[in-house]
PDB file of C-alpha atoms in Angstrom:
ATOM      1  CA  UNK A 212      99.555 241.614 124.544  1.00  0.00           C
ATOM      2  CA  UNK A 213     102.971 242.135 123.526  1.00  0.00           C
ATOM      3  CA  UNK A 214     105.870 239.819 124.905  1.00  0.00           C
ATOM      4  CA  UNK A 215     109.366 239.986 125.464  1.00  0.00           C
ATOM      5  CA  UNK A 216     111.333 240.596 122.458  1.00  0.00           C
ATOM      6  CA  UNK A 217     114.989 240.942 121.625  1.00  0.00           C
ATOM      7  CA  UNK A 218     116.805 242.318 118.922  1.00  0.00           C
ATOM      8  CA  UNK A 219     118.434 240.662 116.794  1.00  0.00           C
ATOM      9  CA  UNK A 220     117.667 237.381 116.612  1.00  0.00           C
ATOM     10  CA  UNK A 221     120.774 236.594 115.270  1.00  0.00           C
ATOM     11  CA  UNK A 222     124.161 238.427 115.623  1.00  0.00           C
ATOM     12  CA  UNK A 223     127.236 237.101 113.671  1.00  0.00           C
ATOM     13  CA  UNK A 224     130.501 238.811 114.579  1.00  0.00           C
ATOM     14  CA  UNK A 225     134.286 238.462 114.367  1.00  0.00           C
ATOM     15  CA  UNK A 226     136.565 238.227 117.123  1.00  0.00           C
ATOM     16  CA  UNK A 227     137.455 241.241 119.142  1.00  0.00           C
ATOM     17  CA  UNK A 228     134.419 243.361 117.581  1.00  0.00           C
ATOM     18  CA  UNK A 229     131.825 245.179 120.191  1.00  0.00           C
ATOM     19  CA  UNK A 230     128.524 243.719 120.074  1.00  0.00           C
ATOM     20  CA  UNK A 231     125.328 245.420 121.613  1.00  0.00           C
ATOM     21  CA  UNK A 232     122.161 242.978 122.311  1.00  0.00           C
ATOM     22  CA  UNK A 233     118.700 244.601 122.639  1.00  0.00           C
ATOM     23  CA  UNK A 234     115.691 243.655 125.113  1.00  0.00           C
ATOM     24  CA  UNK A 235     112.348 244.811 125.241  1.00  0.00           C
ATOM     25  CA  UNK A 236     109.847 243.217 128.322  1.00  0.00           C
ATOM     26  CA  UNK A 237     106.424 243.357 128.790  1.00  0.00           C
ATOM     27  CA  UNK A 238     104.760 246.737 129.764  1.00  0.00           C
ATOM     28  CA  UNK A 239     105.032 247.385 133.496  1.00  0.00           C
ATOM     29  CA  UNK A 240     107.464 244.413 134.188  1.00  0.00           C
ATOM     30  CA  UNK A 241     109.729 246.309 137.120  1.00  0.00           C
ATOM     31  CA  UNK A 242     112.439 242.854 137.061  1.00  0.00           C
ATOM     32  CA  UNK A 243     114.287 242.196 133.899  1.00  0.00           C
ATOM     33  CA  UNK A 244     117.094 239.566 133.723  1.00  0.00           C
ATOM     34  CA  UNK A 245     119.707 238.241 131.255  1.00  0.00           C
ATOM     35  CA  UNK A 246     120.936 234.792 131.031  1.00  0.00           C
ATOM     36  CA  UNK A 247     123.346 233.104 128.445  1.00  0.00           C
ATOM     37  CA  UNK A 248     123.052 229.752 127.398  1.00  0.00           C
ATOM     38  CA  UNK A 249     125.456 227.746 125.381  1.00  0.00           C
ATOM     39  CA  UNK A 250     124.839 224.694 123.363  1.00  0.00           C
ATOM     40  CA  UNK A 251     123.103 222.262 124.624  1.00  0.00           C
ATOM     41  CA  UNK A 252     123.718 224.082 128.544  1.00  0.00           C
ATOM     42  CA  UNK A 253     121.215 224.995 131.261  1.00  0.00           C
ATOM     43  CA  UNK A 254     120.805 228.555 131.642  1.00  0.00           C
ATOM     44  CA  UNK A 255     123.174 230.961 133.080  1.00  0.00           C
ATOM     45  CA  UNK A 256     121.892 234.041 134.837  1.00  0.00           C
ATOM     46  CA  UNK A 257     124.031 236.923 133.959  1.00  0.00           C
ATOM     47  CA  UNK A 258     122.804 240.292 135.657  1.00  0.00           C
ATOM     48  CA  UNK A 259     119.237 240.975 137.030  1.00  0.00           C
ATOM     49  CA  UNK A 260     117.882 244.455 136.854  1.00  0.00           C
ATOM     50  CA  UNK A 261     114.324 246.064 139.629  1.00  0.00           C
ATOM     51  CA  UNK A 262     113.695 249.123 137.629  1.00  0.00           C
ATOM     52  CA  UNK A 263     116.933 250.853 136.526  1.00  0.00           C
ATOM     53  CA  UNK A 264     119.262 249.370 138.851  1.00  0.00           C
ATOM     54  CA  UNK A 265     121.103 246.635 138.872  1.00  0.00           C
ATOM     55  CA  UNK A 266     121.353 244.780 142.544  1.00  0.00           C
ATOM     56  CA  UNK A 267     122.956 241.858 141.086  1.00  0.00           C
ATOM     57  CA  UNK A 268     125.609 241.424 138.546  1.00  0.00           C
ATOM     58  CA  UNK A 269     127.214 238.635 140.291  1.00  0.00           C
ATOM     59  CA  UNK A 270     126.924 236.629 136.909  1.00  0.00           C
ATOM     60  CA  UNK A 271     128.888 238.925 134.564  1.00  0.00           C
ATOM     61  CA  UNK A 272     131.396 236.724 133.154  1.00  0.00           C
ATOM     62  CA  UNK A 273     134.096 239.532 132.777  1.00  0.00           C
ATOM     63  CA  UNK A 274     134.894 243.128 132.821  1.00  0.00           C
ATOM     64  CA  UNK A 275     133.896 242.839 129.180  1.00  0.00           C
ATOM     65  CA  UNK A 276     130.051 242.504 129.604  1.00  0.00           C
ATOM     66  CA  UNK A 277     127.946 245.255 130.814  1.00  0.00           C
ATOM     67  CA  UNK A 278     124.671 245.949 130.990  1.00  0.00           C
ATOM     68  CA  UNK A 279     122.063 248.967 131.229  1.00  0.00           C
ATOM     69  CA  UNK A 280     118.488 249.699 131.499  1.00  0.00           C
ATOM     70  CA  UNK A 281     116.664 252.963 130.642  1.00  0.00           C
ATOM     71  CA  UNK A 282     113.252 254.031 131.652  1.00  0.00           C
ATOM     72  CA  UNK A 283     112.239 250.747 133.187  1.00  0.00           C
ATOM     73  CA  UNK A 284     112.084 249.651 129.915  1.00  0.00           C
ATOM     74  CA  UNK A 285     114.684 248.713 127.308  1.00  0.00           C
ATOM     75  CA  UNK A 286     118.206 247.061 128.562  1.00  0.00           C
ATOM     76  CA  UNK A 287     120.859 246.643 126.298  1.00  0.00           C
ATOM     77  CA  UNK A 288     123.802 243.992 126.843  1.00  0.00           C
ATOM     78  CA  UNK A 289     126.938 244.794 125.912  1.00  0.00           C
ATOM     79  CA  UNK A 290     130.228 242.562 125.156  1.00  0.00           C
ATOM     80  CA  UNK A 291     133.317 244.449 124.277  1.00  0.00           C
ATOM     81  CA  UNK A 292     135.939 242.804 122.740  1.00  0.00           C
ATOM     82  CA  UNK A 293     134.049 239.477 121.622  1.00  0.00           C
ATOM     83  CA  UNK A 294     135.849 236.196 122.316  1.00  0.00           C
ATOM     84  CA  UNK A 295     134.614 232.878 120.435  1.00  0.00           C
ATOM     85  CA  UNK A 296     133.571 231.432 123.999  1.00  0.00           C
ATOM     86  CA  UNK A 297     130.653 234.038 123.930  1.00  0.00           C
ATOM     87  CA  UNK A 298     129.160 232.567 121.545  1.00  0.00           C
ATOM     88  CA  UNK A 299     125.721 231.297 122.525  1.00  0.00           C
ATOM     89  CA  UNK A 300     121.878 232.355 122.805  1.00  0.00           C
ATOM     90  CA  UNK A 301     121.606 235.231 125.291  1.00  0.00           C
ATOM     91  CA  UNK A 302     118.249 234.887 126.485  1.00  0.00           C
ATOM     92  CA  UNK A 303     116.318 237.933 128.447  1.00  0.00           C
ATOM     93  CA  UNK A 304     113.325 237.986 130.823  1.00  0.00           C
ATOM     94  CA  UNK A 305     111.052 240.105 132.680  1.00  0.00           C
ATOM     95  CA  UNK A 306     108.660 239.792 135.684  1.00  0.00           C
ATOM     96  CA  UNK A 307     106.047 241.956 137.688  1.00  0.00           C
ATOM     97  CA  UNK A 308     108.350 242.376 140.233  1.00  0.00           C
ATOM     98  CA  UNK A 309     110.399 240.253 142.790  1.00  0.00           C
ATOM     99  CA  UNK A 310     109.763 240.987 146.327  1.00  0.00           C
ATOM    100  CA  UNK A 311     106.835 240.378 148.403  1.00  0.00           C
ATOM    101  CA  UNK A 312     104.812 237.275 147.884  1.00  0.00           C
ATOM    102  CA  UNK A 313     104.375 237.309 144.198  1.00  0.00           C
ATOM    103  CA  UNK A 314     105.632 234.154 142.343  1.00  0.00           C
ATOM    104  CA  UNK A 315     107.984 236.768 140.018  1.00  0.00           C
ATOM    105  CA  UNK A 316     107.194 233.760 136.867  1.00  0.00           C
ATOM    106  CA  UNK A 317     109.651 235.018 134.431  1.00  0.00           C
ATOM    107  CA  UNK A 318     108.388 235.287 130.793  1.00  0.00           C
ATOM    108  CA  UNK A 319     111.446 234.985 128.032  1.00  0.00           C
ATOM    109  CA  UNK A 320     111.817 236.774 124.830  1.00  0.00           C
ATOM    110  CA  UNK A 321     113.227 234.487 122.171  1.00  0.00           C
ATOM    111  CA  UNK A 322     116.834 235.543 122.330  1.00  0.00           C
ATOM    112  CA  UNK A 323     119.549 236.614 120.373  1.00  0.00           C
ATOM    113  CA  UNK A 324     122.032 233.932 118.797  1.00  0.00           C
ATOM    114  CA  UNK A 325     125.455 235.167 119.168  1.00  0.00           C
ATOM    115  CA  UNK A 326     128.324 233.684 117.170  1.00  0.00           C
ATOM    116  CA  UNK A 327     132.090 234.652 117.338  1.00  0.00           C
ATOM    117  CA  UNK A 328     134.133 233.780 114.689  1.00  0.00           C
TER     118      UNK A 328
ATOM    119  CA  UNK B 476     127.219 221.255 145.324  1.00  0.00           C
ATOM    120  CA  UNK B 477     125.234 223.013 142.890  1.00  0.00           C
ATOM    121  CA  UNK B 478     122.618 225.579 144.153  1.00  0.00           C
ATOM    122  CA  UNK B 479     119.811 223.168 142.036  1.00  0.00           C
ATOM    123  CA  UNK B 480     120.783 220.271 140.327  1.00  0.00           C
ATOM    124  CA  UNK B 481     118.837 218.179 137.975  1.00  0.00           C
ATOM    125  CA  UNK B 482     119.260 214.671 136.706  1.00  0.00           C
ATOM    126  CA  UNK B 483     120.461 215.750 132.893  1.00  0.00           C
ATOM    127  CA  UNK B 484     118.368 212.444 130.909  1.00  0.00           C
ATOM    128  CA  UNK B 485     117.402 211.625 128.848  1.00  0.00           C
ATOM    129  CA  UNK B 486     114.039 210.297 129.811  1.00  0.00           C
ATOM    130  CA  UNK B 487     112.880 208.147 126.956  1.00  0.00           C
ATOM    131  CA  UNK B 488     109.741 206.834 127.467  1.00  0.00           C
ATOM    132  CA  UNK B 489     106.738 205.325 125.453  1.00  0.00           C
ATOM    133  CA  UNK B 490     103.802 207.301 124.767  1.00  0.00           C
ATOM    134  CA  UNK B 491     101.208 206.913 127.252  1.00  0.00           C
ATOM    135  CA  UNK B 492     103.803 206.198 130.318  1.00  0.00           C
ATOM    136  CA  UNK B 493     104.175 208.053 133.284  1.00  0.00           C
ATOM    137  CA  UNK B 494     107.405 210.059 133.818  1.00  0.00           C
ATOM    138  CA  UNK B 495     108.623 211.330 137.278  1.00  0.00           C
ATOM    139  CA  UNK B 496     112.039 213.493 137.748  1.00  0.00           C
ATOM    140  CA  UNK B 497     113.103 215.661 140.824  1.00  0.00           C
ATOM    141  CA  UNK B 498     115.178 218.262 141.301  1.00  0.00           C
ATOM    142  CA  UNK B 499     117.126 219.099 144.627  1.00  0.00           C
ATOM    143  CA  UNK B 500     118.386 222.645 145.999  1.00  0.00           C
ATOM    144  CA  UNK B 501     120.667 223.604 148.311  1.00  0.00           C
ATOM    145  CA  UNK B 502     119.643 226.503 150.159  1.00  0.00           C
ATOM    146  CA  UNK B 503     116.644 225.279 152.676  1.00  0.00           C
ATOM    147  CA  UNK B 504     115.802 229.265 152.887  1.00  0.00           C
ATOM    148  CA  UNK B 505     114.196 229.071 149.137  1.00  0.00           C
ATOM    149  CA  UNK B 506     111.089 230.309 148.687  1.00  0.00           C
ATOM    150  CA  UNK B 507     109.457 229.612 144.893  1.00  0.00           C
ATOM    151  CA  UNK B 508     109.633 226.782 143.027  1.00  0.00           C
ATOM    152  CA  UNK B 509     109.141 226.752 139.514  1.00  0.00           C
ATOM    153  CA  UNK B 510     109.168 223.640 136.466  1.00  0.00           C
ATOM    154  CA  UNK B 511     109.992 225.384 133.169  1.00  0.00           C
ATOM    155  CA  UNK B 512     109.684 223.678 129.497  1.00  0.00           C
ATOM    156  CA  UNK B 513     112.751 224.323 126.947  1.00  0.00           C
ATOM    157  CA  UNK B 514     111.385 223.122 123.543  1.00  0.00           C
ATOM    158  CA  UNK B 515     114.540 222.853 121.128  1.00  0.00           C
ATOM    159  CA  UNK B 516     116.153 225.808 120.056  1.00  0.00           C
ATOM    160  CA  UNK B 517     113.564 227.659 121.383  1.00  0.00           C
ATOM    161  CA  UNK B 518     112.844 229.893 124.746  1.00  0.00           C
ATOM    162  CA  UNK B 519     111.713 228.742 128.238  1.00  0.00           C
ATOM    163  CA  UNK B 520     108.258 228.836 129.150  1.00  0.00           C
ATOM    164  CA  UNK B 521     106.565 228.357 132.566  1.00  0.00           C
ATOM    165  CA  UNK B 522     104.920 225.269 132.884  1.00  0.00           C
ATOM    166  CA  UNK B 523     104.151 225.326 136.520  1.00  0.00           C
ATOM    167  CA  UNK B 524     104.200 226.907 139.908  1.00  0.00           C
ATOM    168  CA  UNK B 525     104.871 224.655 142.688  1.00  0.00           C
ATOM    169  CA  UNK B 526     103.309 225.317 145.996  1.00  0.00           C
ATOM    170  CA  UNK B 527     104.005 224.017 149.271  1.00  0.00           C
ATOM    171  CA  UNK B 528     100.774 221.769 149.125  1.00  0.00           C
ATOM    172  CA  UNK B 529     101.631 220.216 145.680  1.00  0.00           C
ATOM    173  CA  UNK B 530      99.826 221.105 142.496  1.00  0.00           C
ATOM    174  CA  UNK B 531      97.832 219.662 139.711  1.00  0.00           C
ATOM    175  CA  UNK B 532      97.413 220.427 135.656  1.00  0.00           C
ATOM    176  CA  UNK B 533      95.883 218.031 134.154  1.00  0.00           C
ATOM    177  CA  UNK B 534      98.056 215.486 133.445  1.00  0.00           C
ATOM    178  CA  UNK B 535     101.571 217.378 135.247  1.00  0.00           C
ATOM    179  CA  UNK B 536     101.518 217.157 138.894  1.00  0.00           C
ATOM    180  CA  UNK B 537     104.233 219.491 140.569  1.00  0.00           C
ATOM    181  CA  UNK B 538     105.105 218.172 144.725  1.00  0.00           C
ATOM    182  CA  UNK B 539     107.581 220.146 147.094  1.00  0.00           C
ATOM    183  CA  UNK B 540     109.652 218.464 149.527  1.00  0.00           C
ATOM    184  CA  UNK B 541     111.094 221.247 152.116  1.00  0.00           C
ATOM    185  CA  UNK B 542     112.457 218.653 154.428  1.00  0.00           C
ATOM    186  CA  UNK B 543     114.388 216.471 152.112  1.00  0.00           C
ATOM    187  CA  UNK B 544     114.903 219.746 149.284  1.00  0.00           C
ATOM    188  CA  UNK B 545     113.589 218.884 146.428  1.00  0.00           C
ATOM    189  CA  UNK B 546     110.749 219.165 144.066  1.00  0.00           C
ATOM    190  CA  UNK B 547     109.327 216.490 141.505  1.00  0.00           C
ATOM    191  CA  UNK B 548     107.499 216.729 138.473  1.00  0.00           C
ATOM    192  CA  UNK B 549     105.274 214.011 137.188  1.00  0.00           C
ATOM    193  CA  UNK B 550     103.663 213.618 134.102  1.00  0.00           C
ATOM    194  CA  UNK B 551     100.654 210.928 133.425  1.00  0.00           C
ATOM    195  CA  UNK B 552      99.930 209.410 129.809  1.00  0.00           C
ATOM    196  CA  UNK B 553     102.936 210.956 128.267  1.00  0.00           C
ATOM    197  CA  UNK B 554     102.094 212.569 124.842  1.00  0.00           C
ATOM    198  CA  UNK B 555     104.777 212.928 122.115  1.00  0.00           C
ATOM    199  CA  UNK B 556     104.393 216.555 122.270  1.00  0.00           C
ATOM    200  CA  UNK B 557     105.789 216.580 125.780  1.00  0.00           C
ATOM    201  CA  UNK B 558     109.342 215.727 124.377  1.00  0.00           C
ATOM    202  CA  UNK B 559     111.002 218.659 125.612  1.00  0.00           C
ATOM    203  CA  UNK B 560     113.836 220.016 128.268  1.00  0.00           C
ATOM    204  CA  UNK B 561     112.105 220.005 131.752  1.00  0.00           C
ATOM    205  CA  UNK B 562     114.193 222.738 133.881  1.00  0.00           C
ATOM    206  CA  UNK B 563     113.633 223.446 137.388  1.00  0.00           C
ATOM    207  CA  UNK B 564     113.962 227.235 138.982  1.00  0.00           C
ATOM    208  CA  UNK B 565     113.661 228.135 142.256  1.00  0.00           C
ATOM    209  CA  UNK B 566     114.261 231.033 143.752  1.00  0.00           C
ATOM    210  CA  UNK B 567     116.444 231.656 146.988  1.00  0.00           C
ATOM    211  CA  UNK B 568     114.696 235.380 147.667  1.00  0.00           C
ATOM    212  CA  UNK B 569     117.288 235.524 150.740  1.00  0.00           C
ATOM    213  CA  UNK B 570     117.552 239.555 149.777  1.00  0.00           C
ATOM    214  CA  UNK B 571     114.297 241.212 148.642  1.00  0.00           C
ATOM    215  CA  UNK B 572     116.056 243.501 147.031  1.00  0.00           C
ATOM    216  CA  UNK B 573     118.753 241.124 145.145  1.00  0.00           C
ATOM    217  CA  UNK B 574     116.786 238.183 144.755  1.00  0.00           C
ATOM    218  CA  UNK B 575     117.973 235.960 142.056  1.00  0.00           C
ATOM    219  CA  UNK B 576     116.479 232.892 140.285  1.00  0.00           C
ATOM    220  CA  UNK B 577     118.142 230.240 139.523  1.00  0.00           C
ATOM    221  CA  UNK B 578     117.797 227.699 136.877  1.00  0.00           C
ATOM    222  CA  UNK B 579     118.717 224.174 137.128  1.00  0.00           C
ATOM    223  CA  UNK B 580     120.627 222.829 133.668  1.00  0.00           C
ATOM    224  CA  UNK B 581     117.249 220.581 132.956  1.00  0.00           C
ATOM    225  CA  UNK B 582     116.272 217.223 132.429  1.00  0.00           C
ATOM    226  CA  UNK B 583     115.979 216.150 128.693  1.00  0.00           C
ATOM    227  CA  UNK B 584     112.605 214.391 128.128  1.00  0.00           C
ATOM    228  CA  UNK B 585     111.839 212.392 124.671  1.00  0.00           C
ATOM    229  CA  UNK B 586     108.595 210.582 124.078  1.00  0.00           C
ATOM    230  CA  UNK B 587     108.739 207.669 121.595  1.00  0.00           C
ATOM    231  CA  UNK B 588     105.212 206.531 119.579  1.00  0.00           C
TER     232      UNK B 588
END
């Protein structure tokens, strides 16, 4: 079946500009998460959504990223006012769900490349 | 102290060796354990679970170690195609309702012919 997939795969933009990143997870995924990675960096988790809701934004960066999901379905992440040190792969992943005894394995789309000039 | 920390590599190693890294956490309350490959430029992908009793694929055998925190991954007759980012996750689930994974920054694995 279908994967995760993000839109787009690449995203170049100049300072200060709005940028809106797309994520689409697996049919009947309930947990969907967003994590940025910079160059040659582990993975940082940004903002983890259980259906529409968001119990933890903890990782935001900045009043400047926000996130949303609709439907239980698509999320969109948001960075207003781009600075160059946002540039980096912004990576999103879904699960089953993530309570109870399941092992929640997170399956990643391919992510969208973000560069700030 | 990091939440999970991994030895960054790299691991170079000939093809055919065996290969062995660990990765520690912090919180003893964690509940899943998870080893994750990172091909270059590319996303993560679960490799393997790892259970309390330790767990085998083929060649990649995933151990837990609640007492000392930490869990190990080690792979037998290395193949060049294993040359990848090796990143441990675990998950603290101390909120069923907020749990949050968390991703060590990996350990960098290259296999030489």
């Amino acid at each position: 079946g279908a994967g995760v997939s993000q839109s787009p795969s690449n995203k170049v933009t100049e300072k200060g500009k709005d940028v809106e990143l797309r994520c689409d997870p697996i049919s009947g995924h309930t947990a969907l998460y967003w994590y940025r990675q910079r160059l040659g960096q582990g993975l940082e988790f940004l903002i983890y959504f259980q259906g529409n809701s968001a119990p933890d934004k903890s990782g935001l960066p900045s009043d400047r990223f926000s996130a949303e999901r609709t439907g239980e379905s698509v999320s969109t992440l948001t960075i207003q006012r781009t600075q160059q040190e946002d540039s980096a792969v912004y990576l999103c992943a879904s699960s089953f769900r993530t309570s109870g005894a399941i092992t929640d394995t997170q399956y990643f789309g391919p992510g969208t490349r973000l560069t700030v000039l | 102290r990091k939440e999970v920390e991994q030895d960054p590599g790299p691991f170079n190693v000939p093809e055919g060796a065996t290969v062995a890294f660990n990765c520690t956490y912090s919180n003893s309350a964690s509940q899943s354990f998870f080893w994750y490959r990172q091909d270059c430029r590319k996303e993560p992908k679960l490799l393997m679970s790892v259970y309390s009793s330790g767990n085998e694929d083929g060649r990649f055998t995933a151990q837990l170690n609640r007492a000392s925190q930490y869990i190990s991954l080690l792979i037998r007759d290395s193949k060049l195609s294993d040359s990848a980012t090796y990143l441990c996750v675990v998950n603290p689930r101390t909120d069923s309702s907020a749990s949050k994974i968390i991703f060590g920054s990996g350990t960098r694995l290259s296999i030489r012919p």
